[in-house]
Coordinates of C-alpha atoms and ligand atoms in Angstrom, one line a residue:
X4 CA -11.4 -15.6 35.0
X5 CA -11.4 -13.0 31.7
X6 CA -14.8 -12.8 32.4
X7 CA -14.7 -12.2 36.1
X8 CA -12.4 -9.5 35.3
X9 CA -14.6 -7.8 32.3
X10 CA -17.2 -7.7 34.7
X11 CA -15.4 -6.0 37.3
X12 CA -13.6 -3.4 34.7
X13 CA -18.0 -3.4 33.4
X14 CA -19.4 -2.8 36.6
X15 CA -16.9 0.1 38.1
X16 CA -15.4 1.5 35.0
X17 CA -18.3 4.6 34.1
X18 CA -16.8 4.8 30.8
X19 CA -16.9 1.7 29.3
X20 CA -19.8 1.0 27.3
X21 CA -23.0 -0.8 29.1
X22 CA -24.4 -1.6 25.5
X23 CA -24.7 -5.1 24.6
X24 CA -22.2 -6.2 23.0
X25 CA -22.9 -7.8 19.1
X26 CA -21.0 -10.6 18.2
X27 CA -19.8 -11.9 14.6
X28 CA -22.2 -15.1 13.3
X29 CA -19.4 -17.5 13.2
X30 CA -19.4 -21.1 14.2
X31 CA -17.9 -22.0 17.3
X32 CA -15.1 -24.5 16.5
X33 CA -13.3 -27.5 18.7
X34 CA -9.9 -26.0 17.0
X35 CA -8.5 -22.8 18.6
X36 CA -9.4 -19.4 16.6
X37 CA -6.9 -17.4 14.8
X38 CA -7.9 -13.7 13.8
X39 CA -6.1 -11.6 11.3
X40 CA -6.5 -8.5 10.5
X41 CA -6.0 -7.2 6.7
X42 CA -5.9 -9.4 4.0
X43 CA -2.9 -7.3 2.5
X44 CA 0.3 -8.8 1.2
X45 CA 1.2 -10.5 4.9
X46 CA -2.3 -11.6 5.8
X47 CA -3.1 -12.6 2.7
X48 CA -0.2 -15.2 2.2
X49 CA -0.8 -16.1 6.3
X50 CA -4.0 -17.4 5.6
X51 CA -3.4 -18.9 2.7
X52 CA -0.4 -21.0 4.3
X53 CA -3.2 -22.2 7.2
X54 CA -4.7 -24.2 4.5
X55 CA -5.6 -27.7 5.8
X56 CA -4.3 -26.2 9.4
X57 CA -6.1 -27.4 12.9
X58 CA -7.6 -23.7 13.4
X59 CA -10.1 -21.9 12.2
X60 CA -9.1 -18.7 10.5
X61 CA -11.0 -15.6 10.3
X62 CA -10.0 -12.9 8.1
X63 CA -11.2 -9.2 8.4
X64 CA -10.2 -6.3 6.3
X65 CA -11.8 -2.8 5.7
X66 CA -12.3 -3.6 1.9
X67 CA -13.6 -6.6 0.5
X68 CA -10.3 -7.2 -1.9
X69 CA -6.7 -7.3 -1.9
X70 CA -4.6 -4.8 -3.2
X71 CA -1.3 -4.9 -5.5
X72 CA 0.3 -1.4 -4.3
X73 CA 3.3 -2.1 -6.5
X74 CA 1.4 -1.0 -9.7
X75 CA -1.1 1.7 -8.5
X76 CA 1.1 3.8 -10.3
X77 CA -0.2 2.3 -13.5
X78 CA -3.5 2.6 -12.4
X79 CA -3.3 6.5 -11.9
X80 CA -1.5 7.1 -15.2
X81 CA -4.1 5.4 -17.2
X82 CA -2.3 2.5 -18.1
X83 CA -4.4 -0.6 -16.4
X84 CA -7.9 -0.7 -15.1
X85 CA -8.4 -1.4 -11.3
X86 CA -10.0 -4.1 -11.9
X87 CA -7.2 -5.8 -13.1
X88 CA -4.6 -5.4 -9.7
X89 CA -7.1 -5.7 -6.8
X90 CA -8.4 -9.5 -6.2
X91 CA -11.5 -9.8 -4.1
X92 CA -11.1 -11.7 -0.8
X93 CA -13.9 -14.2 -1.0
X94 CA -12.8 -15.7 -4.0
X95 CA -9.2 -16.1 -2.7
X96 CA -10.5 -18.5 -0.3
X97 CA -13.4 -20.2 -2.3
X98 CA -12.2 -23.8 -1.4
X99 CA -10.1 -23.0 2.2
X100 CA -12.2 -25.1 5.0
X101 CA -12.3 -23.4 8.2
X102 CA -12.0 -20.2 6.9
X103 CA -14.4 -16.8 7.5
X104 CA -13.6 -13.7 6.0
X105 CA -15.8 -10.4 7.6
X106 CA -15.7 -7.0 5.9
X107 CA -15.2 -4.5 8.7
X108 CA -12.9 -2.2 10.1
X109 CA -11.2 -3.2 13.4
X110 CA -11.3 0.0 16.2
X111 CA -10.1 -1.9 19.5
X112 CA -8.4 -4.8 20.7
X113 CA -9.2 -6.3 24.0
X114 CA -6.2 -8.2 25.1
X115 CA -7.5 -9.1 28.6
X116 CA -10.9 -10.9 27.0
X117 CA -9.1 -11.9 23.5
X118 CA -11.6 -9.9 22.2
X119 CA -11.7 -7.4 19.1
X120 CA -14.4 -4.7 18.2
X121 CA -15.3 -3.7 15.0
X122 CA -17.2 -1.5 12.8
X123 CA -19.9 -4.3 12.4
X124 CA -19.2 -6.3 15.8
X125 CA -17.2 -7.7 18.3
X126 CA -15.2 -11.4 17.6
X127 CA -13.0 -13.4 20.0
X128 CA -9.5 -14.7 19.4
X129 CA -7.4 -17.1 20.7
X130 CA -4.7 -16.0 19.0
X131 CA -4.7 -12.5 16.9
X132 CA -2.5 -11.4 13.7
X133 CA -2.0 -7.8 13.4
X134 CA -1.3 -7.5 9.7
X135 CA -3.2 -4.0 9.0
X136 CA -0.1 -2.4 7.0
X137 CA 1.0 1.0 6.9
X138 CA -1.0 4.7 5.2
X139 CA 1.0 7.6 3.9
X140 CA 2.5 9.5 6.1
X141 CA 2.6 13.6 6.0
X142 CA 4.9 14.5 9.0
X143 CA 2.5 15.8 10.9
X144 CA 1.7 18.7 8.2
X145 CA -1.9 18.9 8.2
X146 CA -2.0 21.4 5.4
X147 CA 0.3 19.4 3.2
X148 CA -2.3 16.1 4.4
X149 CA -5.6 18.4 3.2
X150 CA -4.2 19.3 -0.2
X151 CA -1.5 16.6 -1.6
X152 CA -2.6 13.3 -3.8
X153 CA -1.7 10.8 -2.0
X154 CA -1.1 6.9 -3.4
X155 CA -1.9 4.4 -0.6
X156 CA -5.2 2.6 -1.7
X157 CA -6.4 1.6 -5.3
X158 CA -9.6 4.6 -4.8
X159 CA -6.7 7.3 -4.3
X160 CA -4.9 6.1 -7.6
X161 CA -8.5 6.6 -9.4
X162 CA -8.6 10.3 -8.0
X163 CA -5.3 11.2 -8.9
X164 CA -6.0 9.7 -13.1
X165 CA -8.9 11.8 -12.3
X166 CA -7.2 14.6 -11.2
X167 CA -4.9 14.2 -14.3
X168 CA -7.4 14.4 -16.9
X169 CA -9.7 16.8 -15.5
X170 CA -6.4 19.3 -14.8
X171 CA -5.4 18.9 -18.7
X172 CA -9.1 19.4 -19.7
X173 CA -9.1 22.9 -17.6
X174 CA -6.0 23.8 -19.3
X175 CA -7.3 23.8 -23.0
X176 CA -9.4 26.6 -22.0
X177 CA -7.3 28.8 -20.6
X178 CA -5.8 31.1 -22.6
X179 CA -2.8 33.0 -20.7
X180 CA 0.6 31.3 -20.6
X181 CA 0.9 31.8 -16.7
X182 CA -2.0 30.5 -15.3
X183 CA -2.4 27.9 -17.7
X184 CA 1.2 26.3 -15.9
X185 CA -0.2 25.7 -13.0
X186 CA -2.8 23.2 -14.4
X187 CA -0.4 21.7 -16.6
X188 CA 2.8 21.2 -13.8
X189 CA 3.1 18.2 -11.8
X190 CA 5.3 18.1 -8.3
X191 CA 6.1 15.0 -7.1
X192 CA 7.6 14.8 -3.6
X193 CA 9.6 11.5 -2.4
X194 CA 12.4 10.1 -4.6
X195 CA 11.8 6.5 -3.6
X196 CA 10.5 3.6 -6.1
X197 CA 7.0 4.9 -6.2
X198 CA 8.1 8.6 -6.8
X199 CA 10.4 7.8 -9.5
X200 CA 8.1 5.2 -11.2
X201 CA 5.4 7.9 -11.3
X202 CA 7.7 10.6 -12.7
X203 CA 9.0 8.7 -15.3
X204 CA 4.9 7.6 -16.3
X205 CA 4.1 10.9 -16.3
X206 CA 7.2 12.1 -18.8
X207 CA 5.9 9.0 -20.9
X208 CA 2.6 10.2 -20.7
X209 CA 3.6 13.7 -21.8
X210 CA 5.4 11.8 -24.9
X211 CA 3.4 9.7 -26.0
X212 CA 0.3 10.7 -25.0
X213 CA -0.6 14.6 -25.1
X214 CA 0.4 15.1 -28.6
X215 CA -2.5 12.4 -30.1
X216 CA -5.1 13.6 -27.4
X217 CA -4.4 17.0 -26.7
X218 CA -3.2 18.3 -30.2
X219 CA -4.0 22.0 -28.8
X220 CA -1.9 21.3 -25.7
X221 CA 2.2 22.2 -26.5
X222 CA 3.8 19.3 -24.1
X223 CA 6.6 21.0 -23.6
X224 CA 4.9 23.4 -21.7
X225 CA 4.1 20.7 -18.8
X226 CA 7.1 20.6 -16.1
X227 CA 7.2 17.2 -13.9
X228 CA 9.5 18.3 -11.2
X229 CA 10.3 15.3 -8.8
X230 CA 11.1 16.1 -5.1
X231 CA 13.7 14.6 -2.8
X232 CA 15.1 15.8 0.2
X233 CA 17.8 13.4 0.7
X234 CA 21.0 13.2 -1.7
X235 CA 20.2 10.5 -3.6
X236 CA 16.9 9.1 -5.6
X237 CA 16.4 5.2 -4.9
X238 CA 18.0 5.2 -1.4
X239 CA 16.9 2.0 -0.1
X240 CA 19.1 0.5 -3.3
X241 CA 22.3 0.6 -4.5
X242 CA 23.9 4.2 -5.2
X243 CA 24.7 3.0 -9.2
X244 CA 21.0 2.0 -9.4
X245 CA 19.9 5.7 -7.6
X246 CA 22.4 7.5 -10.5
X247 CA 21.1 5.7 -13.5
X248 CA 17.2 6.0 -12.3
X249 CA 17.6 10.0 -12.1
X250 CA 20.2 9.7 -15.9
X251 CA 17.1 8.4 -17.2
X252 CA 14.6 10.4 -15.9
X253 CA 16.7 13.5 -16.5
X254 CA 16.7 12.2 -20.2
X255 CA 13.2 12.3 -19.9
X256 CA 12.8 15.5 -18.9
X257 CA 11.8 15.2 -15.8
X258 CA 13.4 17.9 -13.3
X259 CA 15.0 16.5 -10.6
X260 CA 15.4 18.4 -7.1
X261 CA 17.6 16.6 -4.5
X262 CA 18.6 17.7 -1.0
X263 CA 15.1 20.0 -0.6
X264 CA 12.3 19.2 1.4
X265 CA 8.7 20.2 0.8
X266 CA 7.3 22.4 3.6
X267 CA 3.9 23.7 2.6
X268 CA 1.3 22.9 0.0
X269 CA -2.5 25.3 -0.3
X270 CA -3.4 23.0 -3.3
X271 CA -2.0 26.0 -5.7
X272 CA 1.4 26.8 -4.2
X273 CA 4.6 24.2 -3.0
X274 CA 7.0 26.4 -0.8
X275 CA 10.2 24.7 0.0
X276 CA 12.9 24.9 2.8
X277 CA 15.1 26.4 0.2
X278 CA 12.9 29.3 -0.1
X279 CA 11.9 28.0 -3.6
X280 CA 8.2 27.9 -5.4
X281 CA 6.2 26.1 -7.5
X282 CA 2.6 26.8 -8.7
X283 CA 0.7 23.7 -9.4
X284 CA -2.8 22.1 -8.7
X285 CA -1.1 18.6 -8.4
X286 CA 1.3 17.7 -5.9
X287 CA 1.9 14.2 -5.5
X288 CA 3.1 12.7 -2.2
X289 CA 5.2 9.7 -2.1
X290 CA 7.6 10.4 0.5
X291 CA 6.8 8.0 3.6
X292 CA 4.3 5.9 5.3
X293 CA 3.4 5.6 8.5
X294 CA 1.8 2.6 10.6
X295 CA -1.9 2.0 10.8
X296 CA -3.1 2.1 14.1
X297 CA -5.8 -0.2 16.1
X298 CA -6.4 1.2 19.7
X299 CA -6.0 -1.1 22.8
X300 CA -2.1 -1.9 22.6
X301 CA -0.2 -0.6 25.3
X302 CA 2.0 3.0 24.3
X303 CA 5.3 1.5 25.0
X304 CA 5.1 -1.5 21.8
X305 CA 4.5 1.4 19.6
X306 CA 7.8 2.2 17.9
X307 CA 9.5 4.3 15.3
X308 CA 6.8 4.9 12.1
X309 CA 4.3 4.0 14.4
X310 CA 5.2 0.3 13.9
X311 CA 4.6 -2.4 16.7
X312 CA 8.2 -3.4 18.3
X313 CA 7.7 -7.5 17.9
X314 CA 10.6 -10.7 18.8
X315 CA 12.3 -12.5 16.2
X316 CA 9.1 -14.5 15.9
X317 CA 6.5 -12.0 15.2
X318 CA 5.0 -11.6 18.6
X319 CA 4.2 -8.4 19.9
X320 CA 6.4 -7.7 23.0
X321 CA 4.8 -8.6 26.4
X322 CA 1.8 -10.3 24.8
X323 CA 1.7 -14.5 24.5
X324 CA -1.0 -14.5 21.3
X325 CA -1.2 -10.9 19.6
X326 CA 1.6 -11.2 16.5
X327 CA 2.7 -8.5 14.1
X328 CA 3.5 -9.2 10.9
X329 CA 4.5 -7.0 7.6
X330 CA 4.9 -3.3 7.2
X331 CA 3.3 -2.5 10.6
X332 CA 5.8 -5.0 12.7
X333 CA 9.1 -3.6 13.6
X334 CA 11.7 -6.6 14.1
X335 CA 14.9 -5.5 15.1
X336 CA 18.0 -7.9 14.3
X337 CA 22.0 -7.6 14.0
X338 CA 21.2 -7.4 10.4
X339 CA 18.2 -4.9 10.5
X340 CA 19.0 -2.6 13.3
X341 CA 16.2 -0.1 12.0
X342 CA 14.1 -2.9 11.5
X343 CA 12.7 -4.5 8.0
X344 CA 12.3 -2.2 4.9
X345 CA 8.8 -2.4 4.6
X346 CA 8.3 -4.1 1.4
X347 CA 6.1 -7.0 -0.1
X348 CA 8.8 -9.9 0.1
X349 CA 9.4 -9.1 3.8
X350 CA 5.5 -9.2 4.4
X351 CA 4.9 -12.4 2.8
X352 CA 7.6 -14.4 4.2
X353 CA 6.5 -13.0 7.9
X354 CA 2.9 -14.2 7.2
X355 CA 4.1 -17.8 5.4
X356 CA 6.6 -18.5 8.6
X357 CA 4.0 -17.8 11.6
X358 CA 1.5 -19.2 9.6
X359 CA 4.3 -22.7 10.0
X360 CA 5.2 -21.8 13.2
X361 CA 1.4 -21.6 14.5
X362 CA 1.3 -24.7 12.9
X363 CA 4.2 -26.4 14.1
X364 CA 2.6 -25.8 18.0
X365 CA 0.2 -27.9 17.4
X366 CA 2.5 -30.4 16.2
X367 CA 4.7 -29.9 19.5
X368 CA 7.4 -28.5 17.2
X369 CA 10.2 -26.0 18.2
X370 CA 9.1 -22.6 16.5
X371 CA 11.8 -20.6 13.8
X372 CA 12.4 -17.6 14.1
X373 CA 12.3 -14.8 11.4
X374 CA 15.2 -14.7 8.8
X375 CA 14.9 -12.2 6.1
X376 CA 15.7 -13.5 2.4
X377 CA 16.1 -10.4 0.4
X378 CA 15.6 -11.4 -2.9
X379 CA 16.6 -7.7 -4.3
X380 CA 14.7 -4.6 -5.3
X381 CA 13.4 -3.0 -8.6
X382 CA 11.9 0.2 -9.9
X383 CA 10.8 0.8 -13.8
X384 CA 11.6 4.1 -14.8
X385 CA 9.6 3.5 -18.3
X386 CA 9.8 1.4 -21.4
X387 CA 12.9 -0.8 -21.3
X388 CA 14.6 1.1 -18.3
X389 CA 14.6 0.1 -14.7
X390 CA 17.9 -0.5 -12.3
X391 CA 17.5 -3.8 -10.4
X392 CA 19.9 -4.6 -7.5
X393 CA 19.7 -8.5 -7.4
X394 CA 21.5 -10.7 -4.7
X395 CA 24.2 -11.8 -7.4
X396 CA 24.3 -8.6 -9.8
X397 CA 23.1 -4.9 -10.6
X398 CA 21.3 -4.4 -13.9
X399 CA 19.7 -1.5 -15.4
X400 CA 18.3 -0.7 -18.8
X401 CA 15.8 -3.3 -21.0
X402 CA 17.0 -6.6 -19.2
X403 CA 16.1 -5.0 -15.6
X404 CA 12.9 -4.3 -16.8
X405 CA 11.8 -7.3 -18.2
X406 CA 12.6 -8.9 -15.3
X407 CA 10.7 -6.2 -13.3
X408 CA 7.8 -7.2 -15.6
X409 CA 8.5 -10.8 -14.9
X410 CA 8.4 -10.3 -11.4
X411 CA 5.3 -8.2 -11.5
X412 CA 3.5 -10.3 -13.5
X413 CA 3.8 -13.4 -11.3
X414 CA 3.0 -11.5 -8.3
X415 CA -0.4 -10.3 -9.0
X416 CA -3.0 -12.6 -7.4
X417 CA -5.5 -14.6 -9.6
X418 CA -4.9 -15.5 -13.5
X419 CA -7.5 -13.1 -15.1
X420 CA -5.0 -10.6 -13.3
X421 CA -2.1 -11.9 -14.7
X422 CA -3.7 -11.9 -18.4
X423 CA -5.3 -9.0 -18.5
X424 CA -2.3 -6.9 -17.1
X425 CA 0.0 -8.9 -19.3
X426 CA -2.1 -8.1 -22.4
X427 CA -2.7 -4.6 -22.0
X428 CA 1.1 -4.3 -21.5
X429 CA 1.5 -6.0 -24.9
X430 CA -1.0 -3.3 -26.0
X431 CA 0.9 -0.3 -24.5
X432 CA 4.2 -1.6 -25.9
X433 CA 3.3 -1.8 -29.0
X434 CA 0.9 1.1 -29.5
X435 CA 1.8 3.6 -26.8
X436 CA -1.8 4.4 -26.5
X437 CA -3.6 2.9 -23.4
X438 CA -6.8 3.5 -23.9
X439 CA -8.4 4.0 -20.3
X440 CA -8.0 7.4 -20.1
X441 CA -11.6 8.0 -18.5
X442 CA -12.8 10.7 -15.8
X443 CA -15.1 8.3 -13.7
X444 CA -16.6 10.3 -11.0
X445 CA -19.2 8.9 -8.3
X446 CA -22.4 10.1 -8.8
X447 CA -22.9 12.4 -6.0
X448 CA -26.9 12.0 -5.0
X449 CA -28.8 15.1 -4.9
X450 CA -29.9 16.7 -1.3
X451 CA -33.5 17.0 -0.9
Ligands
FAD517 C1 2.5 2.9 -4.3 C2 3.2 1.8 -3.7 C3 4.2 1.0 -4.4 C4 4.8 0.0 -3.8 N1 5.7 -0.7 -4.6 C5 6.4 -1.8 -4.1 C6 7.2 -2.6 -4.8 O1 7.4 -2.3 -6.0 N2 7.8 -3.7 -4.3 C7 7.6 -4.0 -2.9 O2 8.1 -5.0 -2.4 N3 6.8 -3.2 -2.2 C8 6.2 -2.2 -2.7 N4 5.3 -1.4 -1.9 C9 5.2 -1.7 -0.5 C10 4.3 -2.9 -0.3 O3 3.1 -2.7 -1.0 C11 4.0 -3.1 1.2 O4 5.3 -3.4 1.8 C12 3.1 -4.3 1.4 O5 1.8 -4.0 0.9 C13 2.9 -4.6 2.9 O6 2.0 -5.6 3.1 P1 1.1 -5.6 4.4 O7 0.3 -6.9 4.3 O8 2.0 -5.4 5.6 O9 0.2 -4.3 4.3 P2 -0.9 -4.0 3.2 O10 -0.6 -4.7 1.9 O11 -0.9 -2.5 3.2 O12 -2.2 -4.6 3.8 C14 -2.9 -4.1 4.9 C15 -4.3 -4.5 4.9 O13 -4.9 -4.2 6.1 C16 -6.2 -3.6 5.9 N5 -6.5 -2.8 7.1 C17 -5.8 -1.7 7.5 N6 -6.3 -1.3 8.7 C18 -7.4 -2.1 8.9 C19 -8.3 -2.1 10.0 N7 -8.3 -1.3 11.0 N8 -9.3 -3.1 10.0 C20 -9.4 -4.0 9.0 N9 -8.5 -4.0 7.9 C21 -7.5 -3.0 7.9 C22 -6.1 -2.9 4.6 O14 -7.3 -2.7 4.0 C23 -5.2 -3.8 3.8 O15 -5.9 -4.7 3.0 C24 4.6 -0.3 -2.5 C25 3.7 0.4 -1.7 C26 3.0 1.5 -2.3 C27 2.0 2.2 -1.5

């Protein structure tokens, strides 16, 4: 019938293309098909949890690894190699029977054939995960998009330590007061976990840091001014964790600017809605994603952040085998009227339940639907300070961040992960000196 209809929509549409199509080299199976897309922190833990499963599982992401976003921070300031928080696919799934993984981009879905089209091919579904996570999101200001750093993929953290260094190496050459600032300030814009953690890495950096490597350089001449245009820093947490995040970074020097919004960035000059500027080469944007997209879905599932509006059990409305899971999915519930914060724990236990649920079909089970266990939220403002709003208690100072650490730590995928990141934090405890402070630049080849 599907492909009746293809070749009807084939035959009269004069748009749609008459090239043969090229499929994905993967064994048919007896057991029905099950196609995620992104191997991020939902469709990673969804494909683990189809272990032993009757389906085949094919998993296909745009990169070949996984990546831990939680600490790209760490990355871009120098403190841990890249290495060391991405985990690459294939080996995740070494021993998993049934499973495929294909590095390519997915461009289209084709709900009426169960069909998706890649970069590198076309592959059929019988039932399809959506799990392809969310990008940073500039309001619609192009200028802002061209010119910002932003922090959404493990490459972009790499620029911005780049960026860093380079910017500090400029400024030991430049002899006037004024225009030296501008290679020396940092703006941060976005007072959430990531804006904050970077700030207070940055003021750590200009501790600890400049004085041993840049003896010429006066640190106090560098300004780290942290954007957020809401009242509060942290606002997703509790307002005593928000207040003791900025008391800690504003006894770190970092300058703090609530209630202002960033409205236009060249790549020299932040303007603000207040009317007030700041000259810097770096502005670093932290203040909101915005849902990947995959064409084919109809307009009307796409919500709010450009997530897709699914039920309480992950399926995307009007659809009987195309889920959504993690940041892209938009669940709304008595409890979560906006829908889910889009954060690791909900992404994981979204994949881990429809992975049971998918399972429990073929065991003529009742399906569960989606229940949100909020285990709490975290941010590290630097050595021995983070807030931590835990189901049973709010803590801030050293114990909050050790159990930040803690939680970290046992996160990261793989134990050469866990080690290495545990060790050079052992390192940077005790020596405050990482020592990856590299400017690694791709060899551009030469035009002939
Ligand atoms: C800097 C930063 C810090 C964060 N810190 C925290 C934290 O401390 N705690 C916390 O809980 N959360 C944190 N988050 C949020 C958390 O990382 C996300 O909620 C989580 O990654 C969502 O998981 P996901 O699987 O939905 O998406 P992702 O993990 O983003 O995975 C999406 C995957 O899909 C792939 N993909 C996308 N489009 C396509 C396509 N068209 N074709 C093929 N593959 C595709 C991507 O390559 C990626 O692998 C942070 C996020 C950032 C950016």
């Amino acid at each position: 019938m599907y492909r009746l209809l293809y070749w009807i929509i084939k035959s009269t549409d004069p748009y749609y293309p008459m090239e043969e199509k090229y499929y994905f080299s993967i064994p048919e199976s007896k057991v029905p098909r099950i196609v995620i897309i992104g191997g991020g922190f939902a469709g990673l833990k969804m494909a683990r949890s189809l272990r032993n499963a009757a389906y085949q599982v094919v998993l296909i992401d745009k990169n070949n690894y996984h990546q831990f976003q939680p600490l790209f921070y760490q990355v871009a300031m120098s403190g841990l190699e890249p290495s060391s928080i991405v985990f690459p696919l294939r080996k995740a799934f070494q021993n998993q029977k049934q499973f495929y993984f294909r590095n390519a981009e997915v461009i289209k879905i084709d709900s009426l054939l169960n069909e998706v089209q890649t970069d590198r091919g076309w592959l059929a579904y019988d039932y399809l995960i959506i799990a392809i996570g969310a990008d940073t999101n500039f309001f619609g200001n192009q200028m802002i998009a061209d010119h910002a750093l932003p922090m959404k993929s493990v490459s972009e953290a790499l620029y911005l330590r780049n960026k860093i260094l380079e910017d500090l190496e400029t400024a030991l050459n430049i002899h006037d007061y004024e225009a030296r600032q501008s290679w020396l300030d940092i703006v941060i814009v976005g007072g959430g976990p990531t804006g904050v953690e970077v700030a207070g890495a940055l003021a750590e950096m200009r501790k600890y840091i400049l004085p041993k490597d840049y003896k010429e350089l006066n640190p106090e001449e560098i300004d780290i001014h942290l954007i957020e245009s809401g009242p509060s820093l942290l606002a997703g947490m509790s307002e005593v964790s928000g207040k003791k995040a900025e008391e800690f970074l504003l006894e770190m020097g970092v300058l703090v600017k609530k209630n202002t919004q960033v409205i236009s960035y060249d790549g020299r000059l932040v303007s603000m809605k207040d009317g007030s500027m700041i000259q810097s080469h770096k502005l670093i944007w932290a203040a909101g994603v915005t849902g990947n997209r995959i064409s084919g879905l109809p307009e009307d599932v796409i919500v709010k952040g450009n997530r897709i509006k699914v039920d309480t059990f992950n399926k995307v409305q009007g659809s009987e085998n195309i889920y959504a899971i993690g940041d892209i999915a938009s669940m709304v519930s008595d409890d979560y009227p906006y829908a889910h914060p889009q954060v690791a724990q909900v992404a994981m236990q979204q994949g881990q339940l429809l992975a049971k649920n998918l399972i429990r079909k073929t065991k003529g089970r009742e399906e569960r639907a989606f229940n949100y266990v909020d285990k709490g939220s975290m941010a590290t403002i630097g050595k021995n300070k983070a807030v931590a709003d835990l189901p049973f208690m709010k803590l801030n100072g050293f114990l909050a961040w050790l159990i930040w650490l803690a939680v970290h730590l046992l996160s990261l995928i793989g134990v050469k992960n866990k080690l290495l990141v545990f060790i050079n934090w052992i390192i940077n405890y005790m020596t405050y000196d990482p020592s990856l402070r590299l400017i690694i630049r791709p060899r551009v080849p030469k035009k002939v």
